[in-house]
XYZ file of C-alpha atoms in Angstrom:
418
model
C -1.552 50.956 43.807
C -2.478 47.650 42.299
C -6.138 48.241 42.457
C -5.601 51.430 40.527
C -3.547 49.800 37.881
C -6.143 47.229 36.805
C -9.007 49.691 35.955
C -6.360 51.673 34.025
C -5.167 48.708 31.872
C -8.848 47.672 31.153
C -9.669 51.304 29.966
C -6.813 51.267 27.666
C -7.813 47.895 26.087
C -11.431 49.230 25.723
C -10.132 52.249 23.948
C -7.913 50.197 21.670
C -10.758 47.898 20.723
C -12.888 50.717 19.747
C -10.364 52.142 17.288
C -9.425 48.683 16.000
C -12.922 47.802 14.771
C -13.246 50.509 12.239
C -9.763 49.913 10.926
C -10.537 46.212 10.226
C -13.805 47.042 8.837
C -12.341 49.373 6.199
C -9.997 46.617 4.791
C -11.379 45.786 1.271
C -14.438 48.172 1.693
C -16.396 49.757 -1.070
C -14.718 52.825 -2.799
C -16.556 55.414 -5.045
C -14.857 57.134 -7.953
C -16.343 60.147 -9.584
C -15.819 61.259 -13.113
C -17.599 64.137 -15.079
C -18.213 62.379 -18.477
C -20.111 65.141 -20.116
C -20.807 69.006 -19.760
C -23.472 70.330 -22.021
C -23.143 72.833 -23.373
C -19.338 73.165 -23.186
C -18.058 75.632 -22.018
C -20.919 76.553 -19.635
C -22.771 79.575 -21.068
C -23.172 82.670 -18.924
C -26.934 83.101 -17.882
C -27.818 79.631 -19.122
C -28.414 76.106 -17.598
C -25.612 73.551 -18.008
C -26.072 69.764 -17.622
C -23.397 67.611 -15.816
C -23.369 63.849 -16.544
C -21.532 62.406 -13.671
C -20.256 58.667 -13.502
C -19.832 56.893 -10.232
C -17.647 53.805 -10.219
C -17.155 51.339 -7.209
C -13.351 50.638 -7.463
C -13.369 48.962 -4.034
C -13.693 45.168 -3.220
C -17.090 45.281 -1.425
C -20.441 46.264 -2.510
C -21.850 49.747 -1.664
C -25.209 48.963 -0.188
C -26.792 52.434 -0.588
C -24.713 54.763 -2.384
C -25.523 58.512 -2.843
C -24.049 61.414 -4.866
C -24.259 65.232 -3.966
C -23.292 68.348 -5.863
C -22.259 71.297 -3.760
C -22.351 74.376 -6.194
C -20.511 77.571 -5.457
C -20.800 80.922 -7.345
C -21.434 81.335 -10.321
C -23.170 77.914 -10.172
C -26.539 77.265 -8.540
C -28.826 74.187 -8.598
C -32.175 74.346 -10.425
C -33.666 73.165 -7.069
C -32.143 72.502 -3.710
C -34.064 69.095 -3.591
C -31.886 67.885 -6.322
C -28.527 68.218 -4.550
C -28.520 64.661 -3.441
C -29.307 61.801 -5.771
C -29.562 58.230 -4.595
C -27.810 55.532 -6.515
C -28.631 52.386 -4.454
C -26.519 49.346 -4.481
C -23.326 49.289 -6.523
C -21.354 46.121 -6.759
C -17.441 46.263 -7.365
C -16.368 47.470 -10.915
C -19.816 48.603 -11.585
C -20.761 52.122 -12.683
C -23.874 54.313 -12.456
C -24.555 57.758 -14.051
C -26.469 60.791 -12.643
C -27.468 64.120 -14.227
C -27.383 67.476 -12.551
C -28.774 70.779 -13.801
C -26.894 73.896 -12.761
C -27.560 77.669 -13.701
C -24.678 79.916 -14.396
C -25.188 83.511 -13.051
C -25.815 86.110 -15.596
C -23.054 88.257 -14.124
C -20.424 85.536 -14.116
C -17.079 86.205 -15.666
C -15.415 84.053 -18.301
C -12.901 81.532 -17.038
C -12.531 78.315 -15.222
C -14.628 77.649 -12.074
C -14.642 74.916 -9.500
C -17.480 72.654 -8.255
C -17.490 70.134 -5.410
C -19.039 66.674 -5.850
C -19.562 64.296 -2.914
C -20.180 60.533 -2.550
C -20.862 58.161 0.292
C -21.462 54.342 0.248
C -24.521 54.355 2.689
C -26.292 56.811 5.036
C -24.176 55.884 7.980
C -20.889 56.706 6.309
C -19.232 60.094 5.959
C -19.205 61.941 2.608
C -16.043 61.922 0.386
C -15.400 65.060 -1.620
C -13.692 65.778 -4.792
C -13.294 69.169 -6.743
C -13.810 69.633 -10.543
C -13.127 72.500 -12.821
C -15.674 73.743 -15.425
C -14.954 76.279 -18.167
C -17.394 78.993 -18.120
C -18.360 81.675 -20.926
C -17.618 82.191 -24.500
C -17.160 85.105 -26.852
C -19.705 85.251 -29.609
C -18.528 86.174 -33.181
C -20.658 86.517 -36.370
C -18.111 84.697 -38.270
C -19.478 81.655 -40.256
C -16.218 79.685 -40.805
C -16.347 76.076 -39.422
C -13.415 74.358 -37.900
C -13.307 70.622 -38.586
C -10.878 67.970 -37.604
C -8.739 66.985 -40.757
C -5.958 64.508 -39.553
C -4.629 62.862 -36.302
C -0.998 61.807 -36.179
C 0.154 59.577 -33.332
C 3.902 59.281 -32.433
C 4.428 56.408 -32.026
C 1.779 55.138 -34.341
C 0.656 52.520 -31.911
C 1.547 52.879 -28.257
C 2.983 50.117 -25.836
C 2.299 50.221 -22.082
C 4.388 52.636 -20.381
C 5.116 54.729 -23.525
C 5.318 58.531 -23.790
C 4.453 60.201 -27.084
C 2.275 62.865 -28.836
C -0.936 63.306 -30.425
C -0.976 65.964 -33.258
C -4.300 67.229 -34.706
C -4.801 69.148 -37.763
C -7.851 71.539 -37.644
C -8.985 73.234 -40.752
C -11.419 75.966 -41.769
C -13.771 74.243 -44.434
C -14.926 77.507 -45.896
C -14.088 78.142 -49.551
C -15.157 81.760 -50.058
C -14.207 84.870 -47.952
C -17.712 85.732 -47.379
C -21.218 84.114 -47.308
C -24.666 85.832 -47.698
C -27.364 84.620 -45.190
C -30.767 86.408 -45.374
C -29.353 89.321 -47.395
C -26.705 89.919 -44.788
C -23.123 89.242 -45.479
C -20.750 87.492 -43.089
C -17.097 86.638 -43.140
C -16.092 82.932 -43.280
C -13.237 83.367 -40.688
C -13.030 80.547 -38.123
C -11.961 81.351 -34.511
C -10.508 78.552 -32.147
C -11.043 80.101 -28.830
C -9.846 76.941 -26.943
C -8.858 73.450 -27.787
C -8.241 70.654 -25.110
C -7.535 66.958 -25.173
C -9.289 65.185 -22.456
C -9.096 61.608 -21.168
C -12.120 59.438 -19.974
C -9.925 57.193 -17.540
C -6.649 57.213 -15.614
C -4.987 54.773 -18.037
C -3.953 57.597 -20.433
C -2.905 61.108 -19.220
C -2.365 64.321 -21.141
C 0.378 66.460 -19.595
C -0.098 69.856 -21.443
C -2.976 72.207 -20.886
C -5.527 73.605 -23.349
C -4.563 75.914 -26.313
C -6.473 79.116 -25.984
C -7.139 82.358 -28.041
C -5.423 81.092 -31.290
C -6.735 83.822 -33.418
C -8.369 83.580 -36.851
C -8.205 80.827 -39.433
C -9.240 81.988 -43.025
C -10.897 79.985 -45.603
C -9.030 76.765 -46.278
C -6.377 77.570 -43.537
C -5.188 74.962 -41.076
C -3.412 74.729 -37.709
C -1.541 71.769 -36.046
C -2.035 71.263 -32.247
C 0.179 68.820 -30.440
C -0.557 67.179 -27.045
C 1.795 65.141 -24.904
C 0.333 61.893 -23.746
C 1.490 59.060 -21.577
C 0.144 55.545 -21.421
C 0.173 53.730 -17.994
C 2.503 50.787 -17.275
C -0.496 48.482 -16.683
C -2.833 49.712 -19.431
C -4.741 47.047 -21.313
C -4.303 46.375 -25.105
C -6.937 47.993 -27.256
C -8.392 51.408 -28.239
C -8.457 54.144 -25.652
C -10.706 56.978 -26.584
C -9.634 60.498 -25.974
C -11.934 63.571 -26.774
C -10.777 66.822 -28.372
C -12.988 69.512 -27.142
C -12.950 72.654 -29.415
C -14.602 76.068 -28.541
C -15.091 77.886 -31.910
C -16.868 81.094 -33.017
C -19.762 80.635 -30.575
C -21.605 77.741 -28.798
C -23.158 76.624 -32.182
C -19.615 76.064 -33.472
C -18.352 74.138 -30.564
C -17.513 70.418 -31.178
C -16.203 67.250 -29.558
C -14.059 64.964 -31.607
C -13.240 61.379 -30.707
C -9.533 60.571 -30.852
C -8.766 56.717 -30.684
C -5.416 55.871 -29.372
C -4.214 52.315 -29.817
C -2.299 50.304 -27.293
C -0.528 47.009 -28.180
C 2.033 45.203 -26.087
C 3.212 42.816 -28.971
C 7.029 43.171 -29.288
C 10.246 41.564 -30.866
C 10.261 37.768 -31.087
C 13.404 35.728 -31.535
C 12.962 32.049 -32.851
C 15.957 29.505 -33.528
C 16.087 28.432 -37.102
C 18.649 25.809 -36.497
C 19.340 23.163 -33.719
C 21.007 25.042 -30.763
C 24.021 22.602 -30.473
C 27.793 23.117 -30.197
C 29.924 20.448 -31.772
C 33.460 20.218 -30.355
C 32.896 23.463 -28.490
C 31.794 25.644 -31.362
C 28.923 26.423 -33.782
C 27.169 28.945 -35.978
C 23.729 29.636 -34.430
C 20.916 31.091 -36.515
C 17.894 32.853 -35.512
C 14.795 34.581 -37.222
C 13.822 37.877 -35.662
C 10.269 39.085 -36.143
C 8.622 42.483 -35.373
C 5.070 41.416 -34.254
C 4.004 45.087 -33.403
C 1.499 46.878 -35.696
C 4.103 49.646 -36.309
C 7.848 50.029 -37.158
C 10.596 49.669 -34.461
C 13.837 51.400 -34.664
C 17.225 50.485 -33.469
C 16.530 46.765 -33.124
C 19.385 44.731 -31.741
C 19.836 41.141 -30.386
C 22.295 40.237 -27.726
C 23.024 36.492 -26.798
C 24.309 35.434 -23.297
C 25.160 31.939 -21.953
C 27.344 30.775 -19.182
C 30.901 29.640 -20.348
C 30.174 30.723 -24.062
C 31.362 33.550 -26.141
C 29.299 34.869 -29.160
C 30.727 36.826 -32.280
C 29.316 39.409 -32.773
C 28.592 40.123 -29.055
C 25.465 42.003 -30.279
C 23.739 41.914 -33.674
C 22.508 45.310 -34.688
C 19.594 45.179 -37.153
C 18.265 48.667 -37.300
C 14.636 49.551 -38.330
C 12.040 46.782 -38.602
C 8.632 47.193 -40.371
C 5.535 45.376 -38.973
C 5.714 41.648 -39.621
C 9.234 41.967 -41.093
C 11.452 38.824 -40.578
C 15.239 39.176 -40.368
C 17.698 36.119 -40.108
C 20.867 36.654 -38.034
C 23.800 34.403 -37.226
C 26.160 34.224 -34.271
C 29.368 32.217 -33.932
C 29.443 30.515 -30.604
C 32.564 29.166 -29.010
C 33.153 27.563 -25.559
C 35.484 29.748 -23.313
C 38.913 28.495 -22.862
C 38.559 28.923 -19.047
C 34.947 28.277 -18.353
C 32.786 25.817 -16.616
C 32.369 23.739 -19.589
C 35.990 22.278 -20.026
C 36.471 18.552 -20.532
C 33.161 17.744 -22.500
C 32.479 14.113 -22.356
C 32.230 12.264 -25.683
C 28.405 11.874 -25.172
C 27.978 15.593 -24.367
C 27.612 17.693 -21.325
C 24.548 19.266 -19.475
C 22.976 22.034 -21.487
C 23.118 25.739 -20.347
C 20.520 28.331 -20.499
C 20.698 30.756 -23.462
C 19.149 34.222 -23.141
C 18.589 36.604 -26.091
C 17.843 40.237 -25.151
C 15.998 42.086 -27.813
C 16.317 45.829 -27.557
C 14.390 48.318 -29.643
C 12.610 51.683 -29.731
C 8.964 52.481 -30.245
C 9.048 56.236 -30.953
C 11.191 57.828 -28.326
C 10.575 54.832 -25.913
C 13.383 52.355 -25.434
C 12.208 48.767 -24.639
C 13.692 45.317 -23.970
C 12.371 41.879 -23.837
C 14.094 38.535 -23.056
C 13.772 35.240 -24.673
C 15.191 32.987 -21.942
C 13.561 29.647 -22.272
C 16.209 28.420 -24.723
C 19.115 25.945 -24.079
C 22.421 25.298 -25.688
C 23.511 21.579 -25.988
C 26.996 20.243 -26.603
C 28.471 17.236 -28.427
C 31.737 15.994 -29.404
C 32.798 14.133 -32.531
C 35.892 11.895 -33.158
C 37.696 13.665 -36.090
C 40.699 11.093 -35.945
C 38.599 8.162 -37.366
C 37.456 10.102 -40.183
C 41.003 11.177 -41.104
C 42.113 7.536 -41.049
C 39.186 6.602 -43.281
C 40.203 9.280 -45.799
C 43.901 8.218 -45.596
C 42.843 4.592 -46.193
C 40.801 5.433 -49.134
C 43.638 7.333 -50.697
C 46.005 4.502 -50.072
C 43.521 2.068 -51.746
C 43.144 4.175 -54.694
C 46.877 4.415 -55.103
C 47.263 0.457 -54.819
C 44.734 0.113 -57.499
C 46.363 2.522 -59.823
C 49.723 0.782 -59.273
C 48.191 -2.697 -60.094
C 46.808 -1.350 -63.232
C 50.032 0.055 -64.294
C 51.881 -3.133 -63.673
C 49.318 -5.164 -65.536
C 49.544 -2.895 -68.518
C 53.468 -3.331 -68.676
C 53.281 -7.088 -68.380
C 50.803 -7.133 -71.319
C 52.996 -4.926 -73.465
C 56.138 -7.154 -72.678
C 54.141 -10.343 -73.829
C 53.151 -8.647 -77.008
């Protein structure tokens, strides 16, 4: 029995080692992320070629030594040549990107709608393919109308986002035509504009758009406009700066399609609270003064400041400021009193140990509630002998009275001699 057990144990150890090696090798390995950054023309035209510009980014920790990318088309798409299905990228270091172009033909019998295509990547020839699926819009109606849709205004709410914020982007599209008809080559055309579809797309994962495209919105007459609102959300760890979104518009026909850049600003600056007087309680009480500043590029609403310190009560318990414009400065005051039954009883004449003071700033950026703490402050304590000052005042009063009495006696003696 013993002789059979030893080979069995050795076999199990061998099998475990075989599976353990790939697991350890995968830690911190290269990882390729695929993004279609351009589709031209958009949407893909039935019976025509469409060009895909594909971006590959190494989001892993190790270098990809011999990366490749492959397009696997399905009906109604087909490659211009099967030899172009796989394109070699070569070495790709962490956080580096590469772009490749693929040319696909859209079948002439394809139906209008959204179709899928698979794109594969691998880090070297010995690694398996990793596959992702992407949607491509196919087909467009063609209209003889000559109205042109243009982007007139962009409104962000909030105006400048903070990390983690939700909000909206509202775009106003307008038909710039000024007359009902236009004559081209002795032929009359109406100047109505059609918006067959409009969608807001992101170029990375830091900002997301939660609602889908607007489709078949009818006609815009000369000078008419329409507002389209998209719900967006900024990631918690998004970096400060400008994040470009793209508004893709499908108009009367392919010649009237357009792509508009939508720059969304993110700024993490917030409410700052700065003491404007020494943070010291004399004989257990003081009036503390603070300057509150909005350092964000747009207005905050419902701004309030709440102080907390162990063993100290504040009046008011929370100071409500309300709306604050960018760079606005507001001065507030709190009456601070040592609690009757707290840890700060029996203050020594030379003061006691300071306590930490935390100020909680609450405010809203659009519909988003935020808080930030100012907690590197300290309250100090001191005592003053008020009895000695009272005795000095009494002594001064007595001295003045004695002087006055002396003057009065002197005048009476002088009058009696006369």
